[in-house]
């Protein structure tokens, strides 16, 4: 609708100052000619907007002009309050700022939209943590945030998964990403993108050198590249297993990232078992399957069965001395 477009144009000019007509056309998804017609419509309505042509020209509002119109619809207001429930602001130290901002937004909303926005904050809760994920070490984001927003190179001491010693890297940050309750620093190291878990950064020190990002590359693009690298990593070992159907829902929740397809009924059998196909980077990773005890059996490959047999024997050896003693009844 034209009224929505005019309001969007007005808010863009309030936020950005002088903006080239071509950029406004791109943001509003209209032609440059339409932008100039909209400017004439705003001017006719009493808005002090003007256009300057030339190399450094653009469209702007007269200095000092502001409007209190938010232009928010009911759904837009609700979306803001859902965003507030996601919890990322807590880790970034923005709780107080967010509360203040939402109070200002609530005051600026048209009266008919306020009940829906307030109800959303009370009825929608987003918990970013996975089930049974356990406690995680806190991530100190202060220095990482500073590096991201000041465009300075960062020197970090970092512990990789499975290692105890710290490594020192100088990196060029693109930004911070929160995924499933875990914060990551997305940065270039020696000109190539890399992910660093924030809770494994032992220390971070700003340098005096400006950041050296690749030209024209933004955080969203780097994140997608790194995410694909994790999700599409080739599997080193393919595993076929059978699992009792009454444990299938739990298996899907726990083994979902390793599953290469949906479970299927076991051929030639109707005894309550299903077959699942799994992919692991190394064969030793199949130890994860021991948690299903005798409700899951690996069928193939043989080396995976041997890994599980050795692991099960080792566990049996630990508890063998207690096996002959009485077992207390369950409460």
PDB file of C-alpha atoms in Angstrom:
ATOM      1  CA  UNK A   1       0.000   0.000   0.000  1.00  0.00           C
ATOM      2  CA  UNK A   2       1.159   3.509  -0.783  1.00  0.00           C
ATOM      3  CA  UNK A   3       0.481   4.756   2.772  1.00  0.00           C
ATOM      4  CA  UNK A   4       2.753   2.048   4.214  1.00  0.00           C
ATOM      5  CA  UNK A   5       5.458   2.910   1.686  1.00  0.00           C
ATOM      6  CA  UNK A   6       5.257   6.635   2.510  1.00  0.00           C
ATOM      7  CA  UNK A   7       5.585   5.856   6.211  1.00  0.00           C
ATOM      8  CA  UNK A   8       8.547   3.563   5.555  1.00  0.00           C
ATOM      9  CA  UNK A   9      10.182   6.297   3.483  1.00  0.00           C
ATOM     10  CA  UNK A  10       9.664   8.844   6.266  1.00  0.00           C
ATOM     11  CA  UNK A  11      11.120   6.535   8.921  1.00  0.00           C
ATOM     12  CA  UNK A  12      14.127   5.727   6.731  1.00  0.00           C
ATOM     13  CA  UNK A  13      14.868   9.424   6.300  1.00  0.00           C
ATOM     14  CA  UNK A  14      14.523  10.033  10.044  1.00  0.00           C
ATOM     15  CA  UNK A  15      16.954   7.218  10.781  1.00  0.00           C
ATOM     16  CA  UNK A  16      19.508   7.680   8.019  1.00  0.00           C
ATOM     17  CA  UNK A  17      19.512  11.395   7.211  1.00  0.00           C
ATOM     18  CA  UNK A  18      20.292  12.106   3.542  1.00  0.00           C
ATOM     19  CA  UNK A  19      19.787   8.949   1.448  1.00  0.00           C
ATOM     20  CA  UNK A  20      20.338   8.549  -2.316  1.00  0.00           C
ATOM     21  CA  UNK A  21      17.123   7.979  -4.246  1.00  0.00           C
ATOM     22  CA  UNK A  22      18.558   4.792  -5.757  1.00  0.00           C
ATOM     23  CA  UNK A  23      19.113   3.312  -2.290  1.00  0.00           C
ATOM     24  CA  UNK A  24      15.597   4.227  -1.191  1.00  0.00           C
ATOM     25  CA  UNK A  25      14.213   2.624  -4.346  1.00  0.00           C
ATOM     26  CA  UNK A  26      16.115  -0.582  -3.598  1.00  0.00           C
ATOM     27  CA  UNK A  27      14.986  -0.712   0.036  1.00  0.00           C
ATOM     28  CA  UNK A  28      11.352   0.024  -0.807  1.00  0.00           C
ATOM     29  CA  UNK A  29      11.418  -2.252  -3.891  1.00  0.00           C
ATOM     30  CA  UNK A  30      10.114   0.430  -6.243  1.00  0.00           C
ATOM     31  CA  UNK A  31      11.544   2.508  -9.081  1.00  0.00           C
ATOM     32  CA  UNK A  32      13.498   5.714  -8.540  1.00  0.00           C
ATOM     33  CA  UNK A  33      10.696   7.610 -10.286  1.00  0.00           C
ATOM     34  CA  UNK A  34       8.220   6.254  -7.715  1.00  0.00           C
ATOM     35  CA  UNK A  35      10.497   7.455  -4.899  1.00  0.00           C
ATOM     36  CA  UNK A  36      10.443  10.998  -6.290  1.00  0.00           C
ATOM     37  CA  UNK A  37       6.644  10.867  -6.616  1.00  0.00           C
ATOM     38  CA  UNK A  38       6.419   9.719  -2.979  1.00  0.00           C
ATOM     39  CA  UNK A  39       8.659  12.624  -1.936  1.00  0.00           C
ATOM     40  CA  UNK A  40       6.227  15.005  -3.657  1.00  0.00           C
ATOM     41  CA  UNK A  41       3.325  13.351  -1.805  1.00  0.00           C
ATOM     42  CA  UNK A  42       5.054  13.786   1.555  1.00  0.00           C
ATOM     43  CA  UNK A  43       5.832  17.417   0.762  1.00  0.00           C
ATOM     44  CA  UNK A  44       2.211  18.062  -0.203  1.00  0.00           C
ATOM     45  CA  UNK A  45       1.167  16.599   3.162  1.00  0.00           C
ATOM     46  CA  UNK A  46       3.331  19.123   5.004  1.00  0.00           C
ATOM     47  CA  UNK A  47       6.426  17.013   5.630  1.00  0.00           C
ATOM     48  CA  UNK A  48       9.576  19.172   5.111  1.00  0.00           C
ATOM     49  CA  UNK A  49      11.340  16.796   2.720  1.00  0.00           C
ATOM     50  CA  UNK A  50      13.537  17.876  -0.169  1.00  0.00           C
ATOM     51  CA  UNK A  51      15.726  16.326  -2.872  1.00  0.00           C
ATOM     52  CA  UNK A  52      19.237  17.375  -3.861  1.00  0.00           C
ATOM     53  CA  UNK A  53      20.490  16.194  -7.208  1.00  0.00           C
ATOM     54  CA  UNK A  54      24.102  15.644  -8.129  1.00  0.00           C
ATOM     55  CA  UNK A  55      26.928  13.319  -7.159  1.00  0.00           C
ATOM     56  CA  UNK A  56      26.566  13.881  -3.423  1.00  0.00           C
ATOM     57  CA  UNK A  57      22.843  14.540  -3.460  1.00  0.00           C
ATOM     58  CA  UNK A  58      19.969  12.577  -2.063  1.00  0.00           C
ATOM     59  CA  UNK A  59      16.662  12.945  -0.277  1.00  0.00           C
ATOM     60  CA  UNK A  60      16.512  14.364   3.248  1.00  0.00           C
ATOM     61  CA  UNK A  61      14.309  15.972   5.872  1.00  0.00           C
ATOM     62  CA  UNK A  62      14.901  19.503   7.097  1.00  0.00           C
ATOM     63  CA  UNK A  63      17.197  19.460  10.183  1.00  0.00           C
ATOM     64  CA  UNK A  64      15.308  19.111  13.451  1.00  0.00           C
ATOM     65  CA  UNK A  65      12.161  17.592  11.985  1.00  0.00           C
ATOM     66  CA  UNK A  66      10.919  14.522  13.847  1.00  0.00           C
ATOM     67  CA  UNK A  67       7.665  12.631  13.982  1.00  0.00           C
ATOM     68  CA  UNK A  68       6.402  10.471  16.823  1.00  0.00           C
ATOM     69  CA  UNK A  69       4.522   8.179  14.451  1.00  0.00           C
ATOM     70  CA  UNK A  70       5.859   4.603  14.861  1.00  0.00           C
ATOM     71  CA  UNK A  71       3.802   3.078  12.079  1.00  0.00           C
ATOM     72  CA  UNK A  72       3.805  -0.288  13.873  1.00  0.00           C
ATOM     73  CA  UNK A  73       0.998  -2.705  13.125  1.00  0.00           C
ATOM     74  CA  UNK A  74      -0.314  -5.154  15.729  1.00  0.00           C
ATOM     75  CA  UNK A  75       1.762  -8.032  14.299  1.00  0.00           C
ATOM     76  CA  UNK A  76       4.889  -5.849  14.150  1.00  0.00           C
ATOM     77  CA  UNK A  77       4.470  -4.868  17.793  1.00  0.00           C
ATOM     78  CA  UNK A  78       3.972  -8.490  18.797  1.00  0.00           C
ATOM     79  CA  UNK A  79       7.107  -9.469  16.855  1.00  0.00           C
ATOM     80  CA  UNK A  80       9.181  -7.030  18.905  1.00  0.00           C
ATOM     81  CA  UNK A  81       7.985  -8.520  22.178  1.00  0.00           C
ATOM     82  CA  UNK A  82       8.660 -12.079  20.972  1.00  0.00           C
ATOM     83  CA  UNK A  83      12.191 -10.960  20.112  1.00  0.00           C
ATOM     84  CA  UNK A  84      12.557  -9.687  23.661  1.00  0.00           C
ATOM     85  CA  UNK A  85      11.820 -13.175  24.984  1.00  0.00           C
ATOM     86  CA  UNK A  86      14.734 -14.853  23.271  1.00  0.00           C
ATOM     87  CA  UNK A  87      17.294 -14.118  25.984  1.00  0.00           C
ATOM     88  CA  UNK A  88      20.275 -13.087  23.846  1.00  0.00           C
ATOM     89  CA  UNK A  89      20.183  -9.615  25.390  1.00  0.00           C
ATOM     90  CA  UNK A  90      20.986 -11.126  28.799  1.00  0.00           C
ATOM     91  CA  UNK A  91      24.342 -12.504  27.646  1.00  0.00           C
ATOM     92  CA  UNK A  92      25.130  -9.177  25.975  1.00  0.00           C
ATOM     93  CA  UNK A  93      24.386  -7.186  29.128  1.00  0.00           C
ATOM     94  CA  UNK A  94      21.438  -5.395  27.535  1.00  0.00           C
ATOM     95  CA  UNK A  95      18.622  -6.375  29.919  1.00  0.00           C
ATOM     96  CA  UNK A  96      18.111  -2.859  31.285  1.00  0.00           C
ATOM     97  CA  UNK A  97      18.411  -1.253  27.860  1.00  0.00           C
ATOM     98  CA  UNK A  98      15.898  -3.681  26.374  1.00  0.00           C
ATOM     99  CA  UNK A  99      13.392  -3.072  29.159  1.00  0.00           C
ATOM    100  CA  UNK A 100      13.710   0.672  28.695  1.00  0.00           C
ATOM    101  CA  UNK A 101      13.341   0.394  24.909  1.00  0.00           C
ATOM    102  CA  UNK A 102      10.233  -1.756  25.191  1.00  0.00           C
ATOM    103  CA  UNK A 103       8.623   0.693  27.602  1.00  0.00           C
ATOM    104  CA  UNK A 104       9.231   3.459  25.067  1.00  0.00           C
ATOM    105  CA  UNK A 105       7.818   1.331  22.246  1.00  0.00           C
ATOM    106  CA  UNK A 106       4.769   0.506  24.358  1.00  0.00           C
ATOM    107  CA  UNK A 107       4.177   4.185  25.080  1.00  0.00           C
ATOM    108  CA  UNK A 108       4.466   5.044  21.386  1.00  0.00           C
ATOM    109  CA  UNK A 109       2.122   2.283  20.193  1.00  0.00           C
ATOM    110  CA  UNK A 110      -1.392   3.228  19.164  1.00  0.00           C
ATOM    111  CA  UNK A 111      -3.723   2.326  22.010  1.00  0.00           C
ATOM    112  CA  UNK A 112      -5.517  -0.522  20.115  1.00  0.00           C
ATOM    113  CA  UNK A 113      -2.184  -2.376  19.648  1.00  0.00           C
ATOM    114  CA  UNK A 114      -0.967  -2.232  23.258  1.00  0.00           C
ATOM    115  CA  UNK A 115      -2.982  -5.156  24.719  1.00  0.00           C
ATOM    116  CA  UNK A 116      -1.728  -7.562  22.013  1.00  0.00           C
ATOM    117  CA  UNK A 117       1.893  -6.501  22.542  1.00  0.00           C
ATOM    118  CA  UNK A 118       1.659  -6.815  26.320  1.00  0.00           C
ATOM    119  CA  UNK A 119      -0.097 -10.188  26.105  1.00  0.00           C
ATOM    120  CA  UNK A 120       2.621 -11.518  23.773  1.00  0.00           C
ATOM    121  CA  UNK A 121       5.299 -10.784  26.367  1.00  0.00           C
ATOM    122  CA  UNK A 122       3.326 -12.787  28.946  1.00  0.00           C
ATOM    123  CA  UNK A 123       2.202 -15.671  26.733  1.00  0.00           C
ATOM    124  CA  UNK A 124       5.277 -16.386  24.554  1.00  0.00           C
ATOM    125  CA  UNK A 125       8.521 -17.698  26.049  1.00  0.00           C
ATOM    126  CA  UNK A 126      11.532 -18.750  23.969  1.00  0.00           C
ATOM    127  CA  UNK A 127      14.129 -20.936  25.713  1.00  0.00           C
ATOM    128  CA  UNK A 128      17.174 -21.275  23.425  1.00  0.00           C
ATOM    129  CA  UNK A 129      18.779 -24.178  25.326  1.00  0.00           C
ATOM    130  CA  UNK A 130      18.438 -27.806  24.256  1.00  0.00           C
ATOM    131  CA  UNK A 131      16.833 -30.396  26.535  1.00  0.00           C
ATOM    132  CA  UNK A 132      19.268 -32.090  28.910  1.00  0.00           C
ATOM    133  CA  UNK A 133      22.110 -29.933  27.659  1.00  0.00           C
ATOM    134  CA  UNK A 134      23.531 -29.568  31.175  1.00  0.00           C
ATOM    135  CA  UNK A 135      25.278 -26.532  32.610  1.00  0.00           C
ATOM    136  CA  UNK A 136      27.687 -24.682  30.343  1.00  0.00           C
ATOM    137  CA  UNK A 137      30.625 -22.559  31.413  1.00  0.00           C
ATOM    138  CA  UNK A 138      29.743 -18.864  31.177  1.00  0.00           C
ATOM    139  CA  UNK A 139      31.018 -16.982  28.144  1.00  0.00           C
ATOM    140  CA  UNK A 140      32.583 -13.565  28.737  1.00  0.00           C
ATOM    141  CA  UNK A 141      31.345 -11.542  25.775  1.00  0.00           C
ATOM    142  CA  UNK A 142      32.489  -8.078  26.866  1.00  0.00           C
ATOM    143  CA  UNK A 143      35.828  -7.967  25.036  1.00  0.00           C
ATOM    144  CA  UNK A 144      34.439  -9.876  22.054  1.00  0.00           C
ATOM    145  CA  UNK A 145      31.628  -7.328  21.708  1.00  0.00           C
ATOM    146  CA  UNK A 146      34.094  -4.481  21.904  1.00  0.00           C
ATOM    147  CA  UNK A 147      36.197  -5.964  19.115  1.00  0.00           C
ATOM    148  CA  UNK A 148      33.135  -6.518  16.942  1.00  0.00           C
ATOM    149  CA  UNK A 149      31.848  -2.966  17.304  1.00  0.00           C
ATOM    150  CA  UNK A 150      35.174  -1.091  17.194  1.00  0.00           C
ATOM    151  CA  UNK A 151      36.505  -2.948  14.135  1.00  0.00           C
ATOM    152  CA  UNK A 152      39.807  -3.866  15.787  1.00  0.00           C
ATOM    153  CA  UNK A 153      41.809  -7.065  15.442  1.00  0.00           C
ATOM    154  CA  UNK A 154      41.587  -9.403  18.404  1.00  0.00           C
ATOM    155  CA  UNK A 155      44.158 -11.655  20.084  1.00  0.00           C
ATOM    156  CA  UNK A 156      42.591 -14.651  21.808  1.00  0.00           C
ATOM    157  CA  UNK A 157      43.831 -17.568  23.869  1.00  0.00           C
ATOM    158  CA  UNK A 158      41.600 -20.462  22.864  1.00  0.00           C
ATOM    159  CA  UNK A 159      41.059 -24.084  23.888  1.00  0.00           C
ATOM    160  CA  UNK A 160      39.903 -26.450  21.153  1.00  0.00           C
ATOM    161  CA  UNK A 161      37.548 -29.344  21.911  1.00  0.00           C
ATOM    162  CA  UNK A 162      39.413 -32.328  23.332  1.00  0.00           C
ATOM    163  CA  UNK A 163      42.534 -30.299  24.140  1.00  0.00           C
ATOM    164  CA  UNK A 164      43.797 -28.973  27.464  1.00  0.00           C
ATOM    165  CA  UNK A 165      46.435 -26.508  26.292  1.00  0.00           C
ATOM    166  CA  UNK A 166      45.565 -23.044  25.053  1.00  0.00           C
ATOM    167  CA  UNK A 167      46.449 -21.763  21.595  1.00  0.00           C
ATOM    168  CA  UNK A 168      46.963 -18.087  20.734  1.00  0.00           C
ATOM    169  CA  UNK A 169      45.415 -16.607  17.585  1.00  0.00           C
ATOM    170  CA  UNK A 170      45.088 -13.144  16.094  1.00  0.00           C
ATOM    171  CA  UNK A 171      41.728 -12.913  14.350  1.00  0.00           C
ATOM    172  CA  UNK A 172      39.591 -10.458  12.387  1.00  0.00           C
ATOM    173  CA  UNK A 173      36.046 -10.562  13.819  1.00  0.00           C
ATOM    174  CA  UNK A 174      32.888 -10.335  11.723  1.00  0.00           C
ATOM    175  CA  UNK A 175      30.491 -10.657  14.635  1.00  0.00           C
ATOM    176  CA  UNK A 176      28.877 -12.856  17.276  1.00  0.00           C
ATOM    177  CA  UNK A 177      26.277 -15.566  16.635  1.00  0.00           C
ATOM    178  CA  UNK A 178      24.060 -17.306  19.210  1.00  0.00           C
ATOM    179  CA  UNK A 179      22.967 -20.794  18.148  1.00  0.00           C
ATOM    180  CA  UNK A 180      20.992 -23.141  20.425  1.00  0.00           C
ATOM    181  CA  UNK A 181      22.118 -21.219  23.493  1.00  0.00           C
ATOM    182  CA  UNK A 182      25.818 -21.250  22.540  1.00  0.00           C
ATOM    183  CA  UNK A 183      27.685 -18.090  21.514  1.00  0.00           C
ATOM    184  CA  UNK A 184      30.239 -18.180  18.706  1.00  0.00           C
ATOM    185  CA  UNK A 185      32.769 -15.643  17.497  1.00  0.00           C
ATOM    186  CA  UNK A 186      32.838 -15.603  13.695  1.00  0.00           C
ATOM    187  CA  UNK A 187      36.202 -14.361  12.463  1.00  0.00           C
ATOM    188  CA  UNK A 188      38.849 -14.685   9.790  1.00  0.00           C
ATOM    189  CA  UNK A 189      42.166 -16.239  10.787  1.00  0.00           C
ATOM    190  CA  UNK A 190      44.875 -15.724   8.207  1.00  0.00           C
ATOM    191  CA  UNK A 191      42.211 -14.687   5.731  1.00  0.00           C
ATOM    192  CA  UNK A 192      40.013 -17.771   6.144  1.00  0.00           C
ATOM    193  CA  UNK A 193      36.736 -18.014   8.115  1.00  0.00           C
ATOM    194  CA  UNK A 194      36.665 -19.879  11.415  1.00  0.00           C
ATOM    195  CA  UNK A 195      34.266 -20.449  14.319  1.00  0.00           C
ATOM    196  CA  UNK A 196      35.347 -19.981  17.929  1.00  0.00           C
ATOM    197  CA  UNK A 197      33.075 -20.982  20.807  1.00  0.00           C
ATOM    198  CA  UNK A 198      32.926 -18.032  23.171  1.00  0.00           C
ATOM    199  CA  UNK A 199      32.995 -20.232  26.289  1.00  0.00           C
ATOM    200  CA  UNK A 200      36.351 -21.667  25.167  1.00  0.00           C
ATOM    201  CA  UNK A 201      37.991 -18.260  24.853  1.00  0.00           C
ATOM    202  CA  UNK A 202      40.212 -18.064  27.949  1.00  0.00           C
ATOM    203  CA  UNK A 203      41.201 -14.455  27.302  1.00  0.00           C
ATOM    204  CA  UNK A 204      40.694 -11.811  24.617  1.00  0.00           C
ATOM    205  CA  UNK A 205      42.806  -8.700  24.067  1.00  0.00           C
ATOM    206  CA  UNK A 206      42.131  -5.882  21.640  1.00  0.00           C
ATOM    207  CA  UNK A 207      45.017  -4.841  19.416  1.00  0.00           C
ATOM    208  CA  UNK A 208      45.640  -1.389  17.971  1.00  0.00           C
ATOM    209  CA  UNK A 209      45.421  -2.711  14.419  1.00  0.00           C
ATOM    210  CA  UNK A 210      42.229  -2.221  12.378  1.00  0.00           C
ATOM    211  CA  UNK A 211      40.326  -5.325  11.402  1.00  0.00           C
ATOM    212  CA  UNK A 212      41.221  -6.915   8.042  1.00  0.00           C
ATOM    213  CA  UNK A 213      37.999  -8.411   6.759  1.00  0.00           C
ATOM    214  CA  UNK A 214      37.591  -9.651   3.206  1.00  0.00           C
ATOM    215  CA  UNK A 215      36.122  -6.910   1.031  1.00  0.00           C
ATOM    216  CA  UNK A 216      32.353  -7.048   0.579  1.00  0.00           C
ATOM    217  CA  UNK A 217      31.874  -9.965   2.979  1.00  0.00           C
ATOM    218  CA  UNK A 218      29.354  -9.655   5.821  1.00  0.00           C
ATOM    219  CA  UNK A 219      28.639 -11.706   8.948  1.00  0.00           C
ATOM    220  CA  UNK A 220      25.545 -13.466   7.563  1.00  0.00           C
ATOM    221  CA  UNK A 221      27.425 -14.789   4.524  1.00  0.00           C
ATOM    222  CA  UNK A 222      30.393 -16.016   6.588  1.00  0.00           C
ATOM    223  CA  UNK A 223      28.060 -17.725   9.066  1.00  0.00           C
ATOM    224  CA  UNK A 224      26.220 -19.557   6.297  1.00  0.00           C
ATOM    225  CA  UNK A 225      29.521 -20.734   4.835  1.00  0.00           C
ATOM    226  CA  UNK A 226      30.741 -22.039   8.184  1.00  0.00           C
ATOM    227  CA  UNK A 227      27.375 -23.577   9.007  1.00  0.00           C
ATOM    228  CA  UNK A 228      27.318 -25.510   5.732  1.00  0.00           C
ATOM    229  CA  UNK A 229      30.825 -26.746   6.471  1.00  0.00           C
ATOM    230  CA  UNK A 230      29.621 -28.217   9.770  1.00  0.00           C
ATOM    231  CA  UNK A 231      26.326 -29.642   8.536  1.00  0.00           C
ATOM    232  CA  UNK A 232      27.653 -31.051   5.269  1.00  0.00           C
ATOM    233  CA  UNK A 233      30.858 -32.494   6.709  1.00  0.00           C
ATOM    234  CA  UNK A 234      31.449 -35.896   5.051  1.00  0.00           C
ATOM    235  CA  UNK A 235      30.920 -38.811   7.403  1.00  0.00           C
ATOM    236  CA  UNK A 236      33.800 -41.218   7.880  1.00  0.00           C
ATOM    237  CA  UNK A 237      31.704 -44.158   9.109  1.00  0.00           C
ATOM    238  CA  UNK A 238      28.209 -45.277   8.075  1.00  0.00           C
ATOM    239  CA  UNK A 239      26.397 -47.315  10.716  1.00  0.00           C
ATOM    240  CA  UNK A 240      23.245 -49.423  10.425  1.00  0.00           C
ATOM    241  CA  UNK A 241      21.460 -50.241  13.667  1.00  0.00           C
ATOM    242  CA  UNK A 242      18.181 -51.727  14.860  1.00  0.00           C
ATOM    243  CA  UNK A 243      16.309 -50.137  17.744  1.00  0.00           C
ATOM    244  CA  UNK A 244      13.170 -51.010  19.671  1.00  0.00           C
ATOM    245  CA  UNK A 245      10.254 -48.908  18.498  1.00  0.00           C
ATOM    246  CA  UNK A 246       9.277 -47.898  22.028  1.00  0.00           C
ATOM    247  CA  UNK A 247      12.682 -46.140  22.240  1.00  0.00           C
ATOM    248  CA  UNK A 248      12.477 -44.595  18.791  1.00  0.00           C
ATOM    249  CA  UNK A 249      11.219 -41.147  19.837  1.00  0.00           C
ATOM    250  CA  UNK A 250      14.066 -40.779  22.339  1.00  0.00           C
ATOM    251  CA  UNK A 251      16.570 -41.993  19.750  1.00  0.00           C
ATOM    252  CA  UNK A 252      15.419 -39.427  17.211  1.00  0.00           C
ATOM    253  CA  UNK A 253      15.878 -36.627  19.753  1.00  0.00           C
ATOM    254  CA  UNK A 254      19.344 -37.779  20.800  1.00  0.00           C
ATOM    255  CA  UNK A 255      20.701 -39.222  17.555  1.00  0.00           C
ATOM    256  CA  UNK A 256      18.997 -36.799  15.181  1.00  0.00           C
ATOM    257  CA  UNK A 257      22.212 -35.006  14.070  1.00  0.00           C
ATOM    258  CA  UNK A 258      23.810 -38.370  13.203  1.00  0.00           C
ATOM    259  CA  UNK A 259      20.825 -39.848  11.369  1.00  0.00           C
ATOM    260  CA  UNK A 260      21.021 -39.831   7.571  1.00  0.00           C
ATOM    261  CA  UNK A 261      17.355 -40.615   6.973  1.00  0.00           C
ATOM    262  CA  UNK A 262      14.081 -41.502   8.703  1.00  0.00           C
ATOM    263  CA  UNK A 263      13.791 -44.818  10.609  1.00  0.00           C
ATOM    264  CA  UNK A 264      12.240 -47.687   8.673  1.00  0.00           C
ATOM    265  CA  UNK A 265      10.612 -50.975   9.727  1.00  0.00           C
ATOM    266  CA  UNK A 266      13.006 -53.927   9.887  1.00  0.00           C
ATOM    267  CA  UNK A 267      12.489 -56.103   6.834  1.00  0.00           C
ATOM    268  CA  UNK A 268      11.061 -59.572   7.438  1.00  0.00           C
ATOM    269  CA  UNK A 269      10.387 -58.906  11.100  1.00  0.00           C
ATOM    270  CA  UNK A 270       7.388 -57.718  13.056  1.00  0.00           C
ATOM    271  CA  UNK A 271       8.857 -57.841  16.529  1.00  0.00           C
ATOM    272  CA  UNK A 272       8.804 -54.137  17.379  1.00  0.00           C
ATOM    273  CA  UNK A 273      12.169 -53.123  15.891  1.00  0.00           C
ATOM    274  CA  UNK A 274      13.070 -50.351  13.444  1.00  0.00           C
ATOM    275  CA  UNK A 275      16.245 -49.750  11.447  1.00  0.00           C
ATOM    276  CA  UNK A 276      18.171 -46.462  11.498  1.00  0.00           C
ATOM    277  CA  UNK A 277      21.115 -45.301   9.393  1.00  0.00           C
ATOM    278  CA  UNK A 278      23.733 -43.178  11.165  1.00  0.00           C
ATOM    279  CA  UNK A 279      26.890 -41.338  10.145  1.00  0.00           C
ATOM    280  CA  UNK A 280      29.870 -40.651  12.429  1.00  0.00           C
ATOM    281  CA  UNK A 281      33.170 -38.889  11.749  1.00  0.00           C
ATOM    282  CA  UNK A 282      35.171 -41.722  13.374  1.00  0.00           C
ATOM    283  CA  UNK A 283      34.241 -45.237  14.405  1.00  0.00           C
ATOM    284  CA  UNK A 284      34.968 -44.601  18.111  1.00  0.00           C
ATOM    285  CA  UNK A 285      32.056 -42.134  18.151  1.00  0.00           C
ATOM    286  CA  UNK A 286      29.605 -45.069  18.100  1.00  0.00           C
ATOM    287  CA  UNK A 287      30.166 -45.315  21.869  1.00  0.00           C
ATOM    288  CA  UNK A 288      27.301 -42.817  22.006  1.00  0.00           C
ATOM    289  CA  UNK A 289      24.968 -45.753  21.302  1.00  0.00           C
ATOM    290  CA  UNK A 290      25.789 -47.522  24.575  1.00  0.00           C
ATOM    291  CA  UNK A 291      23.286 -45.299  26.369  1.00  0.00           C
ATOM    292  CA  UNK A 292      20.488 -47.323  24.738  1.00  0.00           C
ATOM    293  CA  UNK A 293      21.754 -50.540  26.359  1.00  0.00           C
ATOM    294  CA  UNK A 294      20.031 -53.629  24.918  1.00  0.00           C
ATOM    295  CA  UNK A 295      17.365 -51.524  23.178  1.00  0.00           C
ATOM    296  CA  UNK A 296      19.752 -50.901  20.265  1.00  0.00           C
ATOM    297  CA  UNK A 297      21.981 -53.230  18.256  1.00  0.00           C
ATOM    298  CA  UNK A 298      24.503 -52.179  15.634  1.00  0.00           C
ATOM    299  CA  UNK A 299      24.228 -54.437  12.584  1.00  0.00           C
ATOM    300  CA  UNK A 300      27.011 -52.998  10.444  1.00  0.00           C
ATOM    301  CA  UNK A 301      29.942 -52.342  10.067  1.00  0.00           C
ATOM    302  CA  UNK A 302      31.774 -55.064  12.046  1.00  0.00           C
ATOM    303  CA  UNK A 303      34.390 -52.607  13.400  1.00  0.00           C
ATOM    304  CA  UNK A 304      31.604 -50.592  15.033  1.00  0.00           C
ATOM    305  CA  UNK A 305      30.321 -53.730  16.744  1.00  0.00           C
ATOM    306  CA  UNK A 306      33.853 -54.451  17.994  1.00  0.00           C
ATOM    307  CA  UNK A 307      34.204 -50.926  19.423  1.00  0.00           C
ATOM    308  CA  UNK A 308      30.936 -51.342  21.328  1.00  0.00           C
ATOM    309  CA  UNK A 309      31.872 -54.839  22.525  1.00  0.00           C
ATOM    310  CA  UNK A 310      35.167 -53.580  23.958  1.00  0.00           C
ATOM    311  CA  UNK A 311      33.492 -50.591  25.596  1.00  0.00           C
ATOM    312  CA  UNK A 312      30.733 -52.755  27.090  1.00  0.00           C
ATOM    313  CA  UNK A 313      33.325 -55.233  28.417  1.00  0.00           C
ATOM    314  CA  UNK A 314      35.253 -52.412  30.054  1.00  0.00           C
ATOM    315  CA  UNK A 315      32.106 -51.159  31.777  1.00  0.00           C
ATOM    316  CA  UNK A 316      31.226 -54.689  32.872  1.00  0.00           C
ATOM    317  CA  UNK A 317      34.690 -55.068  34.378  1.00  0.00           C
ATOM    318  CA  UNK A 318      34.201 -51.992  36.530  1.00  0.00           C
ATOM    319  CA  UNK A 319      30.981 -53.307  38.086  1.00  0.00           C
ATOM    320  CA  UNK A 320      31.627 -57.076  37.957  1.00  0.00           C
ATOM    321  CA  UNK A 321      32.647 -57.290  41.616  1.00  0.00           C
ATOM    322  CA  UNK A 322      29.239 -55.915  42.667  1.00  0.00           C
ATOM    323  CA  UNK A 323      27.191 -58.110  40.325  1.00  0.00           C
ATOM    324  CA  UNK A 324      26.604 -60.900  42.900  1.00  0.00           C
ATOM    325  CA  UNK A 325      25.354 -58.600  45.653  1.00  0.00           C
ATOM    326  CA  UNK A 326      21.662 -57.916  46.344  1.00  0.00           C
ATOM    327  CA  UNK A 327      19.952 -55.152  44.432  1.00  0.00           C
ATOM    328  CA  UNK A 328      17.801 -52.761  46.417  1.00  0.00           C
ATOM    329  CA  UNK A 329      14.196 -52.654  45.208  1.00  0.00           C
ATOM    330  CA  UNK A 330      13.078 -49.581  43.330  1.00  0.00           C
ATOM    331  CA  UNK A 331      11.178 -47.087  45.490  1.00  0.00           C
TER     332      UNK A 331
END
